[in-house]
Short mmCIF file of C-alpha atoms and ligand atoms in Angstrom, two decimals:
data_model
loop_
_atom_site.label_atom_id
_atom_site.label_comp_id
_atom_site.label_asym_id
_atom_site.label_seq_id
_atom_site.Cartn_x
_atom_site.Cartn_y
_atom_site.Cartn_z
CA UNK A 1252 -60.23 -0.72 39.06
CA UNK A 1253 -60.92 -2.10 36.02
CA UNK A 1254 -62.73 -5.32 35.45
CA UNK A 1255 -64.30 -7.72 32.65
CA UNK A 1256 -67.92 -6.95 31.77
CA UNK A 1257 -70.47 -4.16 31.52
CA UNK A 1258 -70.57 -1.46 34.24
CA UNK A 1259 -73.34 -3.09 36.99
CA UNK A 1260 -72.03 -3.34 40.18
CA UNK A 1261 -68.31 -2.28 39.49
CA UNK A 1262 -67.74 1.48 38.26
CA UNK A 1263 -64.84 0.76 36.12
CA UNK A 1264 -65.75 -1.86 32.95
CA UNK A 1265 -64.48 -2.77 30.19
CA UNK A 1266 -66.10 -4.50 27.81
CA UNK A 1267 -66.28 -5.89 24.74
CA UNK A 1268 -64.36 -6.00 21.54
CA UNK A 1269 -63.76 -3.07 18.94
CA UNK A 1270 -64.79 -3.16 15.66
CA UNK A 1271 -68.81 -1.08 15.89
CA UNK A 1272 -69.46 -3.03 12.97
CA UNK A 1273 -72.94 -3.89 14.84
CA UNK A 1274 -73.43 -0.65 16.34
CA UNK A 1275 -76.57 1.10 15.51
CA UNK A 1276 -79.51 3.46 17.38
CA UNK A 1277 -81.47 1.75 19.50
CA UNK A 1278 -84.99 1.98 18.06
CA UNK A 1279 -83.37 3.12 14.05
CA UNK A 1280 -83.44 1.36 11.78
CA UNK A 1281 -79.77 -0.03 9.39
CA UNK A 1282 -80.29 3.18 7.28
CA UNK A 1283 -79.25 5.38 9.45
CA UNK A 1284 -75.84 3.58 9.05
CA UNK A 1285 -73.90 4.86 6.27
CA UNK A 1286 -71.38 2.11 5.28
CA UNK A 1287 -67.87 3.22 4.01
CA UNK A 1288 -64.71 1.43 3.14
CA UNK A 1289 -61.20 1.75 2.48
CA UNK A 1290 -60.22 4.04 5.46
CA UNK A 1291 -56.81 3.91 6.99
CA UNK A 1292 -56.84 2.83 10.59
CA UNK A 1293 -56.33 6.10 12.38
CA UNK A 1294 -54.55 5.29 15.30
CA UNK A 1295 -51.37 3.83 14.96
CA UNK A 1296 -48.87 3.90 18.29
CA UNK A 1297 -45.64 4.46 16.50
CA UNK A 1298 -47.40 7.15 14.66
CA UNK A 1299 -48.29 10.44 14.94
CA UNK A 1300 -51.85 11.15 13.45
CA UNK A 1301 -52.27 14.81 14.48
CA UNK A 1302 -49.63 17.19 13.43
CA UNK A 1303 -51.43 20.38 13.41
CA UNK A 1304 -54.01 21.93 15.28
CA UNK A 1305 -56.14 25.61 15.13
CA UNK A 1306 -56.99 27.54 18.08
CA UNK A 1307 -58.40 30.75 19.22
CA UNK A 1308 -57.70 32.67 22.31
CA UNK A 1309 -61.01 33.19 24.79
CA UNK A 1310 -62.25 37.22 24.19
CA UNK A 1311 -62.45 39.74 26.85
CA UNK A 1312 -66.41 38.80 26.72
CA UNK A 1313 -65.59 35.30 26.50
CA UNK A 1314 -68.20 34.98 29.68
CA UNK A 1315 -71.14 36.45 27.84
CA UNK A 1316 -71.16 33.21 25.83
CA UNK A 1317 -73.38 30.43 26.12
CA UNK A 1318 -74.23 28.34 28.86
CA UNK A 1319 -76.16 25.88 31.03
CA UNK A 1320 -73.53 25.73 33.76
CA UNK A 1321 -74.60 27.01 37.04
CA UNK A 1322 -70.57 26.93 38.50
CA UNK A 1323 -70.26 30.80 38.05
CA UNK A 1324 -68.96 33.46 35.84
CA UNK A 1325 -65.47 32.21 34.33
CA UNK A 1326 -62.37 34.35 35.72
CA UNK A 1327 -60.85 35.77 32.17
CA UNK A 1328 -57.47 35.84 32.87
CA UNK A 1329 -57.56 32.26 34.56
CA UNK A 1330 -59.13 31.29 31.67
CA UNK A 1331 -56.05 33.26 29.47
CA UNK A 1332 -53.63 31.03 31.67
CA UNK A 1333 -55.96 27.99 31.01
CA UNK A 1334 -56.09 27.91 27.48
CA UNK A 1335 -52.33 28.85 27.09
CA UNK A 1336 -51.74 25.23 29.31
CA UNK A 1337 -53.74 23.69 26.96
CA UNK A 1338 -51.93 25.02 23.64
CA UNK A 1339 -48.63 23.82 25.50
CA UNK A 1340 -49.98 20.56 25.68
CA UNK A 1341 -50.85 20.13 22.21
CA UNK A 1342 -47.57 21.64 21.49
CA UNK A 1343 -46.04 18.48 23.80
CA UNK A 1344 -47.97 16.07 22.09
CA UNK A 1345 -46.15 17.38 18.78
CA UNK A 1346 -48.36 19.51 17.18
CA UNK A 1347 -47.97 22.95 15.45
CA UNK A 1348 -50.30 25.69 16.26
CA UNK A 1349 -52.12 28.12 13.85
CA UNK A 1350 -53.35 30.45 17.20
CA UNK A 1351 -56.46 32.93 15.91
CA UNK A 1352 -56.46 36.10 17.38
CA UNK A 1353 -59.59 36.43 20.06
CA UNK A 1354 -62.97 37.46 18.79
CA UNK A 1355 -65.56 39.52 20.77
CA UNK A 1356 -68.25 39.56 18.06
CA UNK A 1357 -68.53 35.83 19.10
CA UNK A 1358 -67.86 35.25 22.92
CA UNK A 1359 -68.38 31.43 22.10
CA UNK A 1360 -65.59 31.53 19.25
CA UNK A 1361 -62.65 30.08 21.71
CA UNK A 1362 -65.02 26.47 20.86
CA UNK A 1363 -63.51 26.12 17.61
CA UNK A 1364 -63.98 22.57 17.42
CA UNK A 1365 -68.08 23.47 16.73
CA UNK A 1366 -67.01 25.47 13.47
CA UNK A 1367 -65.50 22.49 11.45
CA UNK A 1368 -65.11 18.65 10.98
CA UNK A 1369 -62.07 17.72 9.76
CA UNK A 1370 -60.94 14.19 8.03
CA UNK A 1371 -58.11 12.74 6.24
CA UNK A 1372 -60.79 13.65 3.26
CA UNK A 1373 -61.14 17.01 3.67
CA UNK A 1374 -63.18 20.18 5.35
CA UNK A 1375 -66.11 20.27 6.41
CA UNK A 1376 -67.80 23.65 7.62
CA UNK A 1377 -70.34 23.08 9.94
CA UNK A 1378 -73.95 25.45 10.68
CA UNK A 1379 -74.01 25.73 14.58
CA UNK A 1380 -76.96 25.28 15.90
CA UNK A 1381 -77.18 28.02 18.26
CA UNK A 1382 -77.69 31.37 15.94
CA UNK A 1383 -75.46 33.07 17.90
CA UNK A 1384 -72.80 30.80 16.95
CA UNK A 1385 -73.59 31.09 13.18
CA UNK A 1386 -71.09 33.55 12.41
CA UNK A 1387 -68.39 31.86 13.56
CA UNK A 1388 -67.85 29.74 10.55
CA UNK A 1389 -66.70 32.78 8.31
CA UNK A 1390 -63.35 33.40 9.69
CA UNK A 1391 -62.96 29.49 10.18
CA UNK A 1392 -63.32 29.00 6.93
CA UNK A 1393 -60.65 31.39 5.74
CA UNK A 1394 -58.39 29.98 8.69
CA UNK A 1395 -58.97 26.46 7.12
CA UNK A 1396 -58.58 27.48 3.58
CA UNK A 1397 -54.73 27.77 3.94
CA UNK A 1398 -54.32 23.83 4.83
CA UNK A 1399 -57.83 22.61 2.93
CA UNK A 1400 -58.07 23.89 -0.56
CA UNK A 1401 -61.92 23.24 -0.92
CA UNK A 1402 -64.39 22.36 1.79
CA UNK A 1403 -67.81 21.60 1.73
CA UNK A 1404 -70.54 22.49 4.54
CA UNK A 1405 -73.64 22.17 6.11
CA UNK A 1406 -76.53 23.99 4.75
CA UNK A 1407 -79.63 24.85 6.08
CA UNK A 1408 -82.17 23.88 7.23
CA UNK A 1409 -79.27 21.12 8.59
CA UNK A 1410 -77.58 22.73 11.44
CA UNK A 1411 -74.45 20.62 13.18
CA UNK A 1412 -71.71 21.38 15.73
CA UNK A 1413 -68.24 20.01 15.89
CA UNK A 1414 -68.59 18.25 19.22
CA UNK A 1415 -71.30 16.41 18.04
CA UNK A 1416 -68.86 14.43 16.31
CA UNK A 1417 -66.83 11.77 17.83
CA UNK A 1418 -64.52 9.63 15.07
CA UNK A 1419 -63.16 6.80 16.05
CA UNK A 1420 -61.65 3.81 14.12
CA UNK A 1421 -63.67 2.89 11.34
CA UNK A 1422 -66.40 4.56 12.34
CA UNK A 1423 -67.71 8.42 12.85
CA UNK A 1424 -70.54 8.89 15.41
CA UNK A 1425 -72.82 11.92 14.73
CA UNK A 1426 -74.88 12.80 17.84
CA UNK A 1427 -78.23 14.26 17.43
CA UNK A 1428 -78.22 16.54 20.11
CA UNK A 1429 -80.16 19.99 20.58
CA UNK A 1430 -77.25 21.39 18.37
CA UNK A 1431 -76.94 19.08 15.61
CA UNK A 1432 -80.42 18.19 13.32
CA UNK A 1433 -81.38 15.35 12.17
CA UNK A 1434 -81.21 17.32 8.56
CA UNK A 1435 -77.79 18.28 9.61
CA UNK A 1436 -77.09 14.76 10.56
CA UNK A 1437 -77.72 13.47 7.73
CA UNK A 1438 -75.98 15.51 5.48
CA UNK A 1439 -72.78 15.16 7.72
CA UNK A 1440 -72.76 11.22 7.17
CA UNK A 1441 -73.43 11.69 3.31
CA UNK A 1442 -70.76 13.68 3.02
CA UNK A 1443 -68.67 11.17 4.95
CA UNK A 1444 -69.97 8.52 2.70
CA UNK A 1445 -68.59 10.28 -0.54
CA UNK A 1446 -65.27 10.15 1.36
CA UNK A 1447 -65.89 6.03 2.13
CA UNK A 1448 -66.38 6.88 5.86
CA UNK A 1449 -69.13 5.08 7.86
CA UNK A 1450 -71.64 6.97 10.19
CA UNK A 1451 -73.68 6.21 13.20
CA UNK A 1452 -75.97 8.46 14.46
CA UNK A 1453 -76.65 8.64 18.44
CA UNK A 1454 -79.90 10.39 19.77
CA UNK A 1455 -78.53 12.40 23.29
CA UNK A 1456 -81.77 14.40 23.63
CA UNK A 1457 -82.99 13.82 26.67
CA UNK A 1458 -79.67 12.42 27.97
CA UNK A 1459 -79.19 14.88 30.48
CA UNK A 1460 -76.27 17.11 31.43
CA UNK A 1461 -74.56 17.08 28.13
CA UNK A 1462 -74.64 19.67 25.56
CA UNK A 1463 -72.59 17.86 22.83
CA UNK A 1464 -72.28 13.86 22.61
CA UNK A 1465 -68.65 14.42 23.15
CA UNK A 1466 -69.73 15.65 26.09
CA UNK A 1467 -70.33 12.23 27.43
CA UNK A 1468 -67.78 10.28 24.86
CA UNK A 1469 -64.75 10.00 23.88
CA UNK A 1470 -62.62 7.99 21.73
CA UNK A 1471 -59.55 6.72 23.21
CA UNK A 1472 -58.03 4.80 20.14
CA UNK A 1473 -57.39 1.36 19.76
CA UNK A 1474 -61.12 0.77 19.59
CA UNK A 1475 -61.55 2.00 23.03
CA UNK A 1476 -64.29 4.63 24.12
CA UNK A 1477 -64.81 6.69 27.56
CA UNK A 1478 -68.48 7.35 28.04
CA UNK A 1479 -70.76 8.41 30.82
CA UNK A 1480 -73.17 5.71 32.23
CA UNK A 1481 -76.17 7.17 30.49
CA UNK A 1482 -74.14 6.52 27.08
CA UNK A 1483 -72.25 3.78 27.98
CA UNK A 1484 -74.74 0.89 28.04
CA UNK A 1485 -76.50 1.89 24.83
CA UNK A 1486 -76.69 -0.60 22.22
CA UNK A 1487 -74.90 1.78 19.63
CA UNK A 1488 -71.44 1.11 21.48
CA UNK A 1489 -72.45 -2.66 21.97
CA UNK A 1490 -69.22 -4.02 20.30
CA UNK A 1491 -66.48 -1.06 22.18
CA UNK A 1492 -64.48 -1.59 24.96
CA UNK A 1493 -65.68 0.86 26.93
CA UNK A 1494 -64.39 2.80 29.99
CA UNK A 1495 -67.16 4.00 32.15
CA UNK A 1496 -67.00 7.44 33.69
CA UNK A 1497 -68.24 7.05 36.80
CA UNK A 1498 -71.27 9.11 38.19
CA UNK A 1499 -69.88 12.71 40.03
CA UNK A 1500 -66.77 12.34 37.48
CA UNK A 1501 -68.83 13.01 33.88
CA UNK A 1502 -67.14 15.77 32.48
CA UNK A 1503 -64.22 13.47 32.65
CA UNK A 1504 -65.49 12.16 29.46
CA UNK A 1505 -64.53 14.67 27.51
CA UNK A 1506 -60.67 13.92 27.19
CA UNK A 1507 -58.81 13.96 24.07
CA UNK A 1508 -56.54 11.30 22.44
CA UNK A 1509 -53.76 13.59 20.75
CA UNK A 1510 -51.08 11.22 19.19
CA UNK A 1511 -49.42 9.39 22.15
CA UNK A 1512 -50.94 11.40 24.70
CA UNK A 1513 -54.61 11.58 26.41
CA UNK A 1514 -55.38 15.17 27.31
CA UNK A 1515 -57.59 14.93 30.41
CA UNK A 1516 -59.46 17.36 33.25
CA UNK A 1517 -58.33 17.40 36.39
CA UNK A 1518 -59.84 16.79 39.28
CA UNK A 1519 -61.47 13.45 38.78
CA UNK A 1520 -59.30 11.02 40.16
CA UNK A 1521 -61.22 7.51 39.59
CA UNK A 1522 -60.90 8.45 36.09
CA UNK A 1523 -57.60 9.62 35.92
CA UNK A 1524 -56.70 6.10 37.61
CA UNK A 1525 -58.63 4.61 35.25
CA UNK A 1526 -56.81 5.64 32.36
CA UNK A 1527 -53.35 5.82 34.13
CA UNK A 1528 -53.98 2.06 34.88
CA UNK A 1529 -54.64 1.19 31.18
CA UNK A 1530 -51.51 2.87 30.22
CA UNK A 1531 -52.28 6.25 28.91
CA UNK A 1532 -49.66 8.97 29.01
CA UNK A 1533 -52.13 11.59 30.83
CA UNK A 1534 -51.52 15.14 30.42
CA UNK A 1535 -54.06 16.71 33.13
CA UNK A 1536 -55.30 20.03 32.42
CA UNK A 1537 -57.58 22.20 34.60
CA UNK A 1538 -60.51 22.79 32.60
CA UNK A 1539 -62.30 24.96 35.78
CA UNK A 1540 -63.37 28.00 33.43
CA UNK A 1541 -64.18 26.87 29.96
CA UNK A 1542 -66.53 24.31 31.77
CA UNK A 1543 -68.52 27.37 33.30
CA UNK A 1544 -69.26 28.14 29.85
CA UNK A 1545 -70.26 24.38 28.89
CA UNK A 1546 -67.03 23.64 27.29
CA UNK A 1547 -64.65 20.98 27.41
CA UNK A 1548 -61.03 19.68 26.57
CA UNK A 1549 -62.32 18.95 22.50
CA UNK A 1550 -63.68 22.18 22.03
CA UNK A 1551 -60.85 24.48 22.26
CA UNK A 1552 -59.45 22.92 18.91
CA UNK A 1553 -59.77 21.84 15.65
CA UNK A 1554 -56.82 18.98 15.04
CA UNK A 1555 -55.79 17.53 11.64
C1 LIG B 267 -71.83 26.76 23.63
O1 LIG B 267 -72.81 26.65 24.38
O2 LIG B 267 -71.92 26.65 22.42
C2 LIG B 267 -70.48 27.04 24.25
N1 LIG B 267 -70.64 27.85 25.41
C3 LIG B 267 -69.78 25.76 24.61
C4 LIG B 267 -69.43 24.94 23.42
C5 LIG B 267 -68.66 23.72 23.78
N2 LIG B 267 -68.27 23.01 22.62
C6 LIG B 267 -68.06 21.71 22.57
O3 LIG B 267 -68.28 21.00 23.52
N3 LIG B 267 -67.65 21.20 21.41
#
């Protein structure tokens, strides 16, 4: 169901109008707002924004990556058969596929979306926060370097991961998680500055149960967020219309506006009814083995 108003006594709400031209931290202060001008609106129905996206197939040792997750040790070849449904539906949703060949120095690498931010502006090569993710960046930066010329990155002591980062119209959120630095944070939204993009920053430590704030958000388009209930009341999001998650669905959140199509988990049907009920063309994927490794529908790839 979806009704008028903040999530209280209903689980489905939205509210609000878009715009996040009020949003801020609760408890920061305006600075940690970086204002920016001039962007295109990046959602456009008629329109495809996406038409290309990177991916990389999970390694053999794809299970000796990290993770909180206490669901068990992730079946490889289900996960093979996983991530190929996923590449299809990218491919569906019109986009052409640069597929990296799998990489067992990194068991992680498959969450290419941690490696890079990438605008209508340019590259942006992140510094994971967890060291054994480091490495990563290398190859992505060669893989990048055929469709970005230049790119600039994130330098220590900054550290910042890809799902961190949640754009949305108008407006990039950065979350400050135990991945992404506050150094890291800030460098992010200066970059984004130079480009006339406008940052928000949004403190998840301590929310618990997410690693990334994309974890717990997404950005729908058309000014529209999905969030989980510990995100979805904060102040920051004050002025979205946001659709709550509700509790026992979470990693619902995590879905993916790809051109006309929202890329979502299965399994979690008072979302997925939800969403079908504002009008999104679902494609439902079963997520069941990258989310044993802490994963989710945004990490497996880097779109542009
Ligand atoms: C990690 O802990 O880094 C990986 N096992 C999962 C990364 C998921 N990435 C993402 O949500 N963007």
């Amino acid at each position: 169901m979806v009704t008028s108003g903040r999530w209280s006594t209903s689980p489905w709400a939205t509210a609000g109008c878009f715009g996040f031209a009020r949003g801020r931290v609760p408890g920061a202060s305006c600075e940690n707002m970086h204002a920016g001008e001039g962007r295109e609106p990046k959602w456009e129905r008629s329109e495809p924004v996406f038409k290309h996206a990177i991916v990389r197939k999970p390694a053999e040792n794809f299970a000796a990556g990290l993770t909180t997750a206490t669901l068990g040790k992730p079946d490889y070849p289900k996960a093979l058969a996983q991530h190929e449904a996923y590449c299809q539906a990218l491919v569906r949703c019109g986009l052409a596929l640069t597929r990296l060949d799998p990489d067992p120095l990194f068991p992680d690498s498959t969450f290419v979306e941690d490696t890079a931010v990438l605008t209508a502006g340019g590259a942006i090569l992140t510094r994971p926060g967890a060291p054994s993710r480091e490495g990563e960046v290398r190859s992505m930066r060669a893989s990048l370097a055929e469709f970005f010329p230049s790119s600039q990155a994130i330098v220590a002591p900054g550290t910042l991961d890809g799902g961190d980062i949640c754009e949305t119209k108008g407006t990039t959120f950065i979350g400050i998680s135990e991945r992404t630095n506050p150094e890291g944070a800030e460098q992010l939204a200066g970059l984004l500055a130079l480009q006339g993009l406008r940052s928000v920053f949004v403190d998840i430590r301590g929310v618990g149960g997410i690693l990334h704030l994309k974890s717990g958000l997404a950005y729908l388009g058309e000014g529209r967020i999905a969030a989980i209930p510990a995100l979805s009341e904060r102040e920051t999001f004050r002025d979205c219309e946001v659709v709550v998650v509700p509790p026992g669905e979470e990693y619902a959140a995590n879905c993916l506006r790809v051109n006309e199509h929202l890329l979502m988990a299965s399994g979690f049907p008072e979302t997925e009814g939800a969403l079908a009920h504002l009008g999104y063309s679902l494609l439902r994927l079963d997520m069941s083995e990258f989310r044993k490794m802490d994963g989710g529908l945004s990490c497996l790839s880097l779109r542009f």
